[in-house]
C-alpha cells in the first residue's frame, strides 16, 4: 500500500454520489439507504462502493492532496474527535480505496493505471522555465504547471517513458494535438507555445488557461433558482455552446466532451482544453482524422455506447455525435446532475446511454425550464438524424430558451443556526454559562472568551443589551479560570505551553484582557477599558512562541492593534503605553525578519496568515493603519516576494501553506490558505494604493470561493472564507462577493448542523458560522472577530 506519509488525492474519475440522488431502484440494487453515498469510478471496471456519510466526508478531504494523517487530523479536529481513534477506524476504508484506485498518489491523480509518481518534480529547471507543480499524471503522459522565464504561466504536457510501441503512439498523439492547437491559433483553445523533446521524450508547451470547470462554476447560479440567476446560467450555457460551435467552424471536433475540459474564466469566457482525442473534419485543411475514441462514459454519444456494448470497433466521432455529448454537458451544467439516473454497472450504464433523452428538471429538484429542456431533448435524441443540423444551430436556439422560473430570489441564510447556537444556547446570562466546557475552556480560540467575543459581535449587529450582557457573563467566567492551566492548555489536542507560548491573545490570558477592553468600549466603561489595557501590557510581555500571528510576537502586535483601535480618546497615558508597546514589537519583529533570506527560503517554512509570512505582514500593516506609525522599509519587498509565490488555481490564486520538496500543499481556509491572503492583500491595497494588490486579493477570493473543502470553522473553513469575501465586498462594492459570502455562510451552517460535536468554539466550532451570519445582516460592518479591527477610530 502507498505509504501513510505520502500525499493522496481522489482519482479524477471518482464520483461520490449521494444515494438520495439515485433512483429507488438503483438504491435497492446497490443495497444502500438514502443517507449513504455511492463511490464509483467512471473509468474503472469494478462496481460502486457504498459508504456512510462520515466516510464520504473523510474521502472528500482528499479532493486536495493530503497525507492520510493530515486528512484525518483535519476531519477529526473539525468535529472535536480524537485523531488517533479516527485513524484507527478509517484506515481499513482508506486502504480499500487505495487498492481500488479511488485514492491515488497526489502526483498521479488520474488514469486507471496511474500508480507511478511524476517523472519531473516541482522546482526542476527546464530550458524555458521551471516546474511549479504537477497537475496530472496519466499512464502515458503527465501535465505540469510551468513558470516561464518571462514570468508567465504555461502548461507542459510530456510523454512518460514506457515501451517503445507505447512511446511511438504517444508521440504521434502529441504531434496530432500540436497540429490541432497550431491550427486553432489560440482561438477557443490554449495557444501552442512550443513543442520538442526533453530527455528524449516528446512534449507540448501550451498557454495556461486560468479557469474552472463549467459545471462547478455554474453551481453558483444553479443554487439560486430564480429568473435573474437562470439568465446568468443561460449565458454560461450559450458560452459553452458557442465555444463548440466556433471549434466546429474551425473544422475541428473535440472528441472528449466533459465538464473538466470546458473552463469558465473570471471574465465569463469559455475555453476548451485537452485535444488529444480531437480530429479534423475538413480534409482540404490537412487536419488529421482519427477513429481513436475515449472520454467519460456519462458523456458518450449513443453510437459509441452501442459499439462498446456490441464489442465492435468504436466509430469515429462525428459532429452530430459531439452535439449529443455537448447536450449532455449542458444538462449537467444546468442541473448539477447527469441527464439520467444511470445504473452503475457497466453494461446497464451503456444501455442507458444508448436510450438518449434526459430526465425532467423537476426530478432534479429544480423548477421546470420548458424551452431549454425541449432543446436539450432534441440534441439528445438517440437517432442522430433527429438532432439539430449542427452545433451552431443548437447554440443559436439557446438564445430563445428564456428562463421560465417565476420564483423570486431567496438567498439561503444561516439564520436557523444563528438562533439555535447563539440566541438560544449561548445568548443567556445564566444557565449555559455554568455548563462545563472542554479544555482549553477559557481561551479566545477554544473557550469562554471566544464565546464572549462572538456574542459581542452579535450584540453590536443586533443592538441587543441582553446579548451584550451575555458576552460579559461569558468573559467573567473565563476570567475565573485565568490561573487554571486547563483554561488555556490541553495536551490531548496538542495545545501546550511550549507550543503556544504564554502571551498569545488567541491562546493565553492576554486574550481575556483584549476581550475585556472591547466589551468595556461597547459599554462606554472607560475605567474598565483602562485596567484591561494595563493587564494586557503585563500579560503580553510574557514569552511568545516565535513570530507568528496566532502564537508569537505578531499575535501580541495584533492584540495591541485591536486595543488601540478601540481605545477611547480619554484614556491618555495608557494609550501611549500601548502605542509604545506596539512600536517596540514591530521593531523587534522586523529586526528578526530582516535577518532572514527571501520569503520562501530559510527557516520560516509557513507562508499563511496563522503561522507564516502573510501573518507577519498583515499584523504590521494593520498596526500602521491604526497607529499611524511608519511601515518598515523592507515591507514592500517582502510583499513582492510573497506575491511571487502565488500559484494559479481555477479562476484564482493560492499559496503553498508550507514549503517542502515536491508539489506544494494548499488549502482555502484562513489559517494556512487562500482566504487569509484576501485580508492581507486588501489591506496592502488600502495602505499602499497599488492595484496589483487588489488583483492578488481577487485571485485569493476566487480560490476561497471555488474550493470544494466543506469544513465549517472560522479557522480552517467556510466561516473564515465567508468573512474574506465580505472583506473584499467592503473594499470593492461588488455585490457578487457579498452574495458568495452569504452562500458560504449557508453552507457552513448546514455543515455545522451535521457535525455539532464542538459547537461553542469561536475559531474551531460552528459558533463562528453563527457570528458570521449576524455580521452579514449588516455587511458594511462585518469584521472577522479578533482579527480585523472594528474601526472605532474611524
Tab-separated table of C-alpha atoms in Angstrom, residues 185-558:
chain	number	residue	atom	x	y	z
A	185	UNK	CA	-4.134	29.623	-33.067
A	186	UNK	CA	-5.359	30.312	-29.534
A	187	UNK	CA	-8.993	30.623	-30.566
A	188	UNK	CA	-11.276	28.697	-28.205
A	189	UNK	CA	-8.292	26.573	-27.104
A	190	UNK	CA	-4.922	27.260	-25.437
A	191	UNK	CA	-2.285	28.739	-27.710
A	192	UNK	CA	0.581	26.420	-28.597
A	193	UNK	CA	3.831	27.913	-27.288
A	194	UNK	CA	6.221	25.228	-28.415
A	195	UNK	CA	6.959	21.553	-28.873
A	196	UNK	CA	10.040	19.383	-28.920
A	197	UNK	CA	11.895	16.811	-26.848
A	198	UNK	CA	13.098	16.752	-23.254
A	199	UNK	CA	15.163	13.809	-22.046
A	200	UNK	CA	14.254	12.052	-25.276
A	201	UNK	CA	10.526	12.495	-24.676
A	202	UNK	CA	8.098	14.459	-26.822
A	203	UNK	CA	6.359	17.426	-25.216
A	204	UNK	CA	3.932	20.255	-25.854
A	205	UNK	CA	4.123	23.644	-24.181
A	206	UNK	CA	0.783	25.430	-24.098
A	207	UNK	CA	-0.790	28.585	-22.761
A	208	UNK	CA	-2.146	28.206	-19.224
A	209	UNK	CA	-5.895	28.872	-19.072
A	210	UNK	CA	-6.986	30.372	-15.746
A	211	UNK	CA	-10.473	28.971	-15.366
A	212	UNK	CA	-12.607	26.461	-13.524
A	213	UNK	CA	-14.710	23.701	-14.997
A	214	UNK	CA	-18.056	24.990	-16.194
A	215	UNK	CA	-20.242	22.622	-14.179
A	216	UNK	CA	-18.591	23.592	-10.901
A	217	UNK	CA	-18.684	27.287	-11.744
A	218	UNK	CA	-22.356	27.107	-12.696
A	219	UNK	CA	-23.286	25.747	-9.266
A	220	UNK	CA	-23.223	29.356	-8.065
A	221	UNK	CA	-26.218	30.250	-10.215
A	222	UNK	CA	-27.945	26.871	-10.111
A	223	UNK	CA	-28.244	27.188	-6.347
A	224	UNK	CA	-30.293	30.372	-6.695
A	225	UNK	CA	-33.203	29.130	-8.764
A	226	UNK	CA	-34.780	32.427	-9.877
A	227	UNK	CA	-35.142	34.468	-13.039
A	228	UNK	CA	-32.035	36.604	-12.561
A	229	UNK	CA	-29.698	33.707	-11.870
A	230	UNK	CA	-31.256	31.479	-14.522
A	231	UNK	CA	-30.488	34.228	-17.013
A	232	UNK	CA	-26.845	34.173	-15.890
A	233	UNK	CA	-26.812	30.391	-16.088
A	234	UNK	CA	-28.260	30.531	-19.595
A	235	UNK	CA	-25.415	32.867	-20.539
A	236	UNK	CA	-22.931	30.205	-19.436
A	237	UNK	CA	-24.759	27.538	-21.470
A	238	UNK	CA	-24.628	29.767	-24.523
A	239	UNK	CA	-20.925	30.452	-23.989
A	240	UNK	CA	-20.187	26.712	-23.881
A	241	UNK	CA	-22.274	26.012	-26.967
A	242	UNK	CA	-20.699	28.975	-28.785
A	243	UNK	CA	-17.228	27.628	-27.955
A	244	UNK	CA	-18.050	24.273	-29.522
A	245	UNK	CA	-19.726	25.961	-32.490
A	246	UNK	CA	-16.566	28.014	-33.044
A	247	UNK	CA	-14.483	24.846	-32.776
A	248	UNK	CA	-16.592	23.087	-35.391
A	249	UNK	CA	-16.465	26.197	-37.596
A	250	UNK	CA	-12.674	25.837	-37.425
A	251	UNK	CA	-13.152	22.270	-38.768
A	252	UNK	CA	-12.185	20.536	-35.511
A	253	UNK	CA	-14.095	18.012	-33.405
A	254	UNK	CA	-13.040	17.902	-29.776
A	255	UNK	CA	-13.679	14.204	-29.175
A	256	UNK	CA	-13.563	14.389	-25.354
A	257	UNK	CA	-16.536	16.393	-24.089
A	258	UNK	CA	-16.941	16.545	-20.312
A	259	UNK	CA	-17.029	19.318	-17.672
A	260	UNK	CA	-13.297	19.379	-16.871
A	261	UNK	CA	-12.437	20.091	-20.491
A	262	UNK	CA	-14.505	23.296	-20.689
A	263	UNK	CA	-13.188	26.079	-18.472
A	264	UNK	CA	-15.013	29.258	-17.474
A	265	UNK	CA	-12.662	32.188	-16.926
A	266	UNK	CA	-13.191	35.065	-14.499
A	267	UNK	CA	-14.343	37.316	-17.357
A	268	UNK	CA	-17.056	34.852	-18.444
A	269	UNK	CA	-15.333	33.315	-21.462
A	270	UNK	CA	-15.231	29.569	-22.128
A	271	UNK	CA	-12.005	27.906	-23.257
A	272	UNK	CA	-11.705	24.257	-24.284
A	273	UNK	CA	-8.711	22.120	-23.324
A	274	UNK	CA	-7.259	18.641	-23.926
A	275	UNK	CA	-7.286	17.986	-27.659
A	276	UNK	CA	-5.553	14.608	-27.564
A	277	UNK	CA	-8.633	12.872	-28.994
A	278	UNK	CA	-9.631	15.647	-31.401
A	279	UNK	CA	-9.774	15.319	-35.151
A	280	UNK	CA	-10.222	17.422	-38.251
A	281	UNK	CA	-13.404	17.382	-40.280
A	282	UNK	CA	-12.147	19.066	-43.442
A	283	UNK	CA	-9.556	17.068	-45.427
A	284	UNK	CA	-8.867	20.119	-47.538
A	285	UNK	CA	-7.300	21.777	-44.497
A	286	UNK	CA	-4.935	18.856	-43.935
A	287	UNK	CA	-6.099	18.301	-40.386
A	288	UNK	CA	-5.781	14.705	-39.204
A	289	UNK	CA	-8.730	12.358	-38.956
A	290	UNK	CA	-8.650	9.502	-36.473
A	291	UNK	CA	-11.008	6.857	-35.121
A	292	UNK	CA	-9.395	6.876	-31.670
A	293	UNK	CA	-12.118	7.314	-29.053
A	294	UNK	CA	-12.170	7.839	-25.318
A	295	UNK	CA	-13.739	10.162	-22.778
A	296	UNK	CA	-16.053	9.981	-19.771
A	297	UNK	CA	-18.926	7.477	-20.196
A	298	UNK	CA	-21.652	9.816	-18.912
A	299	UNK	CA	-20.993	11.985	-21.985
A	300	UNK	CA	-20.657	9.226	-24.592
A	301	UNK	CA	-22.882	9.514	-27.633
A	302	UNK	CA	-25.211	6.522	-28.241
A	303	UNK	CA	-23.220	5.488	-31.293
A	304	UNK	CA	-20.099	4.949	-29.191
A	305	UNK	CA	-22.010	3.274	-26.353
A	306	UNK	CA	-23.564	0.786	-28.781
A	307	UNK	CA	-20.143	-0.134	-30.143
A	308	UNK	CA	-18.898	-0.821	-26.617
A	309	UNK	CA	-21.969	-2.933	-25.885
A	310	UNK	CA	-21.592	-4.890	-29.137
A	311	UNK	CA	-17.832	-5.281	-28.806
A	312	UNK	CA	-17.299	-3.676	-32.222
A	313	UNK	CA	-14.761	-1.073	-33.303
A	314	UNK	CA	-15.797	2.344	-31.946
A	315	UNK	CA	-16.883	4.713	-34.730
A	316	UNK	CA	-15.038	7.964	-35.334
A	317	UNK	CA	-16.525	10.977	-33.621
A	318	UNK	CA	-18.940	12.980	-35.762
A	319	UNK	CA	-20.353	16.481	-35.475
A	320	UNK	CA	-23.781	15.038	-34.620
A	321	UNK	CA	-22.264	12.672	-32.064
A	322	UNK	CA	-20.383	15.555	-30.448
A	323	UNK	CA	-23.621	17.552	-30.373
A	324	UNK	CA	-25.149	14.770	-28.242
A	325	UNK	CA	-22.179	14.857	-25.845
A	326	UNK	CA	-22.383	18.649	-25.699
A	327	UNK	CA	-26.099	18.491	-24.852
A	328	UNK	CA	-25.325	16.029	-22.040
A	329	UNK	CA	-22.746	18.515	-20.764
A	330	UNK	CA	-25.220	21.407	-20.976
A	331	UNK	CA	-27.744	19.385	-18.973
A	332	UNK	CA	-25.117	18.782	-16.267
A	333	UNK	CA	-24.240	22.480	-16.194
A	334	UNK	CA	-27.904	23.469	-15.902
A	335	UNK	CA	-28.895	20.924	-13.240
A	336	UNK	CA	-25.731	19.778	-11.482
A	337	UNK	CA	-26.691	16.164	-12.309
A	338	UNK	CA	-26.221	13.658	-15.078
A	339	UNK	CA	-29.018	13.601	-17.642
A	340	UNK	CA	-30.232	10.217	-16.375
A	341	UNK	CA	-30.078	8.307	-13.109
A	342	UNK	CA	-27.636	5.950	-14.766
A	343	UNK	CA	-27.371	2.446	-13.418
A	344	UNK	CA	-23.915	1.861	-12.002
A	345	UNK	CA	-22.942	-1.470	-13.592
A	346	UNK	CA	-21.029	-1.045	-16.880
A	347	UNK	CA	-23.404	-2.780	-19.300
A	348	UNK	CA	-26.507	-1.248	-17.744
A	349	UNK	CA	-24.931	2.212	-17.877
A	350	UNK	CA	-24.017	1.802	-21.547
A	351	UNK	CA	-27.569	0.685	-22.285
A	352	UNK	CA	-28.919	3.767	-20.504
A	353	UNK	CA	-26.640	5.925	-22.663
A	354	UNK	CA	-27.978	4.421	-25.895
A	355	UNK	CA	-31.539	5.328	-24.866
A	356	UNK	CA	-30.756	9.057	-25.141
A	357	UNK	CA	-33.019	11.719	-23.676
A	358	UNK	CA	-32.916	13.323	-20.245
A	359	UNK	CA	-34.958	13.381	-17.053
A	360	UNK	CA	-37.136	16.469	-16.393
A	361	UNK	CA	-35.574	19.257	-14.359
A	362	UNK	CA	-38.276	18.767	-11.715
A	363	UNK	CA	-36.800	15.346	-10.951
A	364	UNK	CA	-33.592	17.192	-10.067
A	365	UNK	CA	-35.387	19.389	-7.559
A	366	UNK	CA	-35.449	22.378	-9.919
A	367	UNK	CA	-38.272	24.345	-11.447
A	368	UNK	CA	-39.199	23.353	-14.982
A	369	UNK	CA	-37.473	25.160	-17.824
A	370	UNK	CA	-39.603	24.050	-20.794
A	371	UNK	CA	-37.774	25.761	-23.651
A	372	UNK	CA	-34.323	24.650	-22.520
A	373	UNK	CA	-35.497	21.121	-21.747
A	374	UNK	CA	-37.095	20.866	-25.179
A	375	UNK	CA	-33.911	21.986	-26.944
A	376	UNK	CA	-31.743	19.577	-24.975
A	377	UNK	CA	-34.149	16.705	-25.624
A	378	UNK	CA	-33.792	17.277	-29.352
A	379	UNK	CA	-29.986	17.339	-29.180
A	380	UNK	CA	-30.105	14.181	-27.016
A	381	UNK	CA	-32.163	12.180	-29.489
A	382	UNK	CA	-30.786	8.630	-29.816
A	383	UNK	CA	-31.235	8.884	-33.603
A	384	UNK	CA	-28.601	11.337	-34.965
A	385	UNK	CA	-30.922	12.409	-37.798
A	386	UNK	CA	-33.363	13.895	-35.263
A	387	UNK	CA	-30.782	16.180	-33.644
A	388	UNK	CA	-30.037	19.759	-34.713
A	389	UNK	CA	-28.319	20.034	-38.056
A	390	UNK	CA	-25.233	21.456	-36.337
A	391	UNK	CA	-23.891	22.655	-33.000
A	392	UNK	CA	-24.142	26.189	-34.386
A	393	UNK	CA	-27.888	25.658	-34.816
A	394	UNK	CA	-28.131	24.384	-31.227
A	395	UNK	CA	-26.185	27.409	-29.964
A	396	UNK	CA	-28.471	29.728	-31.889
A	397	UNK	CA	-31.559	28.001	-30.498
A	398	UNK	CA	-30.310	28.569	-26.957
A	399	UNK	CA	-30.816	32.301	-27.439
A	400	UNK	CA	-34.584	31.646	-27.332
A	401	UNK	CA	-34.532	29.492	-24.165
A	402	UNK	CA	-35.542	32.285	-21.833
A	403	UNK	CA	-35.820	31.396	-18.143
A	404	UNK	CA	-39.293	30.289	-17.184
A	405	UNK	CA	-38.963	30.302	-13.402
A	406	UNK	CA	-41.346	32.623	-11.562
A	407	UNK	CA	-39.550	32.251	-8.256
A	408	UNK	CA	-38.270	35.326	-6.502
A	409	UNK	CA	-34.690	35.284	-5.398
A	410	UNK	CA	-34.431	33.787	-1.937
A	411	UNK	CA	-30.856	33.521	-0.799
A	412	UNK	CA	-30.235	30.803	1.729
A	413	UNK	CA	-29.113	32.078	5.120
A	414	UNK	CA	-27.702	30.609	8.283
A	415	UNK	CA	-30.449	32.151	10.430
A	416	UNK	CA	-31.614	28.832	11.976
A	417	UNK	CA	-28.091	28.101	13.167
A	418	UNK	CA	-27.760	31.649	14.438
A	419	UNK	CA	-30.804	31.413	16.671
A	420	UNK	CA	-30.110	27.863	17.835
A	421	UNK	CA	-26.436	28.380	18.561
A	422	UNK	CA	-26.313	31.960	19.733
A	423	UNK	CA	-29.646	33.247	20.987
A	424	UNK	CA	-31.000	30.036	22.466
A	425	UNK	CA	-27.855	28.196	23.535
A	426	UNK	CA	-25.259	30.848	24.401
A	427	UNK	CA	-27.036	34.163	24.474
A	428	UNK	CA	-28.380	33.935	28.001
A	429	UNK	CA	-26.649	35.425	31.016
A	430	UNK	CA	-27.456	32.302	33.035
A	431	UNK	CA	-27.760	28.570	32.507
A	432	UNK	CA	-25.257	27.585	29.809
A	433	UNK	CA	-22.550	29.768	31.332
A	434	UNK	CA	-22.174	27.313	34.195
A	435	UNK	CA	-22.060	24.252	31.917
A	436	UNK	CA	-18.666	22.519	31.647
A	437	UNK	CA	-16.506	23.220	28.610
A	438	UNK	CA	-13.643	21.010	27.453
A	439	UNK	CA	-10.135	22.357	27.882
A	440	UNK	CA	-8.925	24.871	26.861
A	441	UNK	CA	-12.079	26.241	28.460
A	442	UNK	CA	-11.205	29.938	28.816
A	443	UNK	CA	-9.251	30.987	25.718
A	444	UNK	CA	-10.413	33.066	22.768
A	445	UNK	CA	-9.780	30.309	20.246
A	446	UNK	CA	-11.409	27.439	22.132
A	447	UNK	CA	-13.267	28.630	25.195
A	448	UNK	CA	-15.424	31.112	27.052
A	449	UNK	CA	-13.535	34.245	25.988
A	450	UNK	CA	-14.204	33.332	22.354
A	451	UNK	CA	-17.900	32.985	23.137
A	452	UNK	CA	-17.755	36.461	24.675
A	453	UNK	CA	-16.082	37.879	21.537
A	454	UNK	CA	-18.670	36.268	19.263
A	455	UNK	CA	-21.636	37.413	21.344
A	456	UNK	CA	-20.200	40.937	21.388
A	457	UNK	CA	-20.305	40.908	17.563
A	458	UNK	CA	-23.887	39.659	17.513
A	459	UNK	CA	-24.937	42.156	20.193
A	460	UNK	CA	-23.497	45.056	18.209
A	461	UNK	CA	-25.154	43.968	14.948
A	462	UNK	CA	-28.498	43.415	16.718
A	463	UNK	CA	-28.098	46.360	19.093
A	464	UNK	CA	-29.056	43.932	21.868
A	465	UNK	CA	-28.267	44.821	25.506
A	466	UNK	CA	-29.221	41.273	26.526
A	467	UNK	CA	-26.624	39.709	24.262
A	468	UNK	CA	-24.045	42.249	25.391
A	469	UNK	CA	-24.749	41.205	28.985
A	470	UNK	CA	-24.357	37.556	27.989
A	471	UNK	CA	-20.989	38.363	26.373
A	472	UNK	CA	-19.875	39.989	29.605
A	473	UNK	CA	-21.047	36.983	31.635
A	474	UNK	CA	-19.019	34.590	29.476
A	475	UNK	CA	-15.965	36.790	29.864
A	476	UNK	CA	-16.336	36.774	33.648
A	477	UNK	CA	-16.487	33.004	33.540
A	478	UNK	CA	-13.235	32.963	31.535
A	479	UNK	CA	-11.603	35.348	33.998
A	480	UNK	CA	-12.399	32.983	36.876
A	481	UNK	CA	-10.232	30.405	35.082
A	482	UNK	CA	-7.367	32.817	34.394
A	483	UNK	CA	-4.981	30.966	36.689
A	484	UNK	CA	-6.224	27.486	35.808
A	485	UNK	CA	-3.914	25.536	33.477
A	486	UNK	CA	-6.864	23.810	31.807
A	487	UNK	CA	-8.329	27.186	30.890
A	488	UNK	CA	-5.655	27.639	28.230
A	489	UNK	CA	-3.835	24.366	27.615
A	490	UNK	CA	-4.797	20.799	26.711
A	491	UNK	CA	-2.044	18.305	25.794
A	492	UNK	CA	-4.598	15.929	24.280
A	493	UNK	CA	-5.138	18.327	21.370
A	494	UNK	CA	-1.505	19.497	21.350
A	495	UNK	CA	-2.242	22.909	22.876
A	496	UNK	CA	0.650	23.083	25.335
A	497	UNK	CA	2.644	25.889	26.945
A	498	UNK	CA	5.789	25.162	24.854
A	499	UNK	CA	3.755	25.105	21.639
A	500	UNK	CA	1.501	28.174	22.065
A	501	UNK	CA	3.630	30.192	24.460
A	502	UNK	CA	2.381	32.384	27.292
A	503	UNK	CA	1.407	35.661	25.650
A	504	UNK	CA	-0.738	34.953	22.557
A	505	UNK	CA	-4.157	36.659	22.784
A	506	UNK	CA	-5.645	33.694	20.936
A	507	UNK	CA	-4.472	31.089	23.447
A	508	UNK	CA	-3.484	32.722	26.749
A	509	UNK	CA	-4.872	35.148	29.381
A	510	UNK	CA	-3.833	38.208	27.346
A	511	UNK	CA	-6.796	37.446	25.064
A	512	UNK	CA	-9.158	37.879	28.031
A	513	UNK	CA	-7.761	41.381	28.532
A	514	UNK	CA	-8.322	42.308	24.879
A	515	UNK	CA	-11.876	40.957	25.076
A	516	UNK	CA	-12.467	42.854	28.338
A	517	UNK	CA	-11.345	46.114	26.749
A	518	UNK	CA	-13.565	45.581	23.702
A	519	UNK	CA	-16.638	44.957	25.875
A	520	UNK	CA	-15.698	47.953	28.011
A	521	UNK	CA	-15.595	50.158	24.924
A	522	UNK	CA	-19.011	48.870	23.846
A	523	UNK	CA	-20.421	49.710	27.302
A	524	UNK	CA	-18.551	53.050	27.470
A	525	UNK	CA	-16.759	51.978	30.685
A	526	UNK	CA	-13.512	53.950	30.386
A	527	UNK	CA	-12.025	52.873	33.698
A	528	UNK	CA	-12.580	49.206	32.919
A	529	UNK	CA	-11.023	49.674	29.499
A	530	UNK	CA	-8.008	51.365	31.101
A	531	UNK	CA	-7.491	48.480	33.543
A	532	UNK	CA	-7.862	45.876	30.799
A	533	UNK	CA	-5.167	47.518	28.671
A	534	UNK	CA	-2.825	47.661	31.658
A	535	UNK	CA	-3.337	43.941	32.297
A	536	UNK	CA	-2.767	43.178	28.619
A	537	UNK	CA	0.565	45.016	28.602
A	538	UNK	CA	1.721	42.869	31.536
A	539	UNK	CA	0.423	39.601	30.062
A	540	UNK	CA	1.771	40.327	26.590
A	541	UNK	CA	5.276	40.737	27.983
A	542	UNK	CA	5.434	37.026	28.821
A	543	UNK	CA	7.331	34.654	26.475
A	544	UNK	CA	5.927	34.253	22.958
A	545	UNK	CA	6.203	31.150	20.806
A	546	UNK	CA	8.069	32.518	17.793
A	547	UNK	CA	6.944	35.277	15.451
A	548	UNK	CA	3.568	34.280	14.041
A	549	UNK	CA	0.168	35.923	14.376
A	550	UNK	CA	-1.549	33.201	16.401
A	551	UNK	CA	1.245	32.199	18.779
A	552	UNK	CA	4.147	34.631	18.582
A	553	UNK	CA	5.155	38.283	18.534
A	554	UNK	CA	2.763	39.127	15.711
A	555	UNK	CA	-0.118	37.914	17.876
A	556	UNK	CA	0.650	40.387	20.644
A	557	UNK	CA	1.070	43.096	17.994
A	558	UNK	CA	-2.375	42.272	16.634
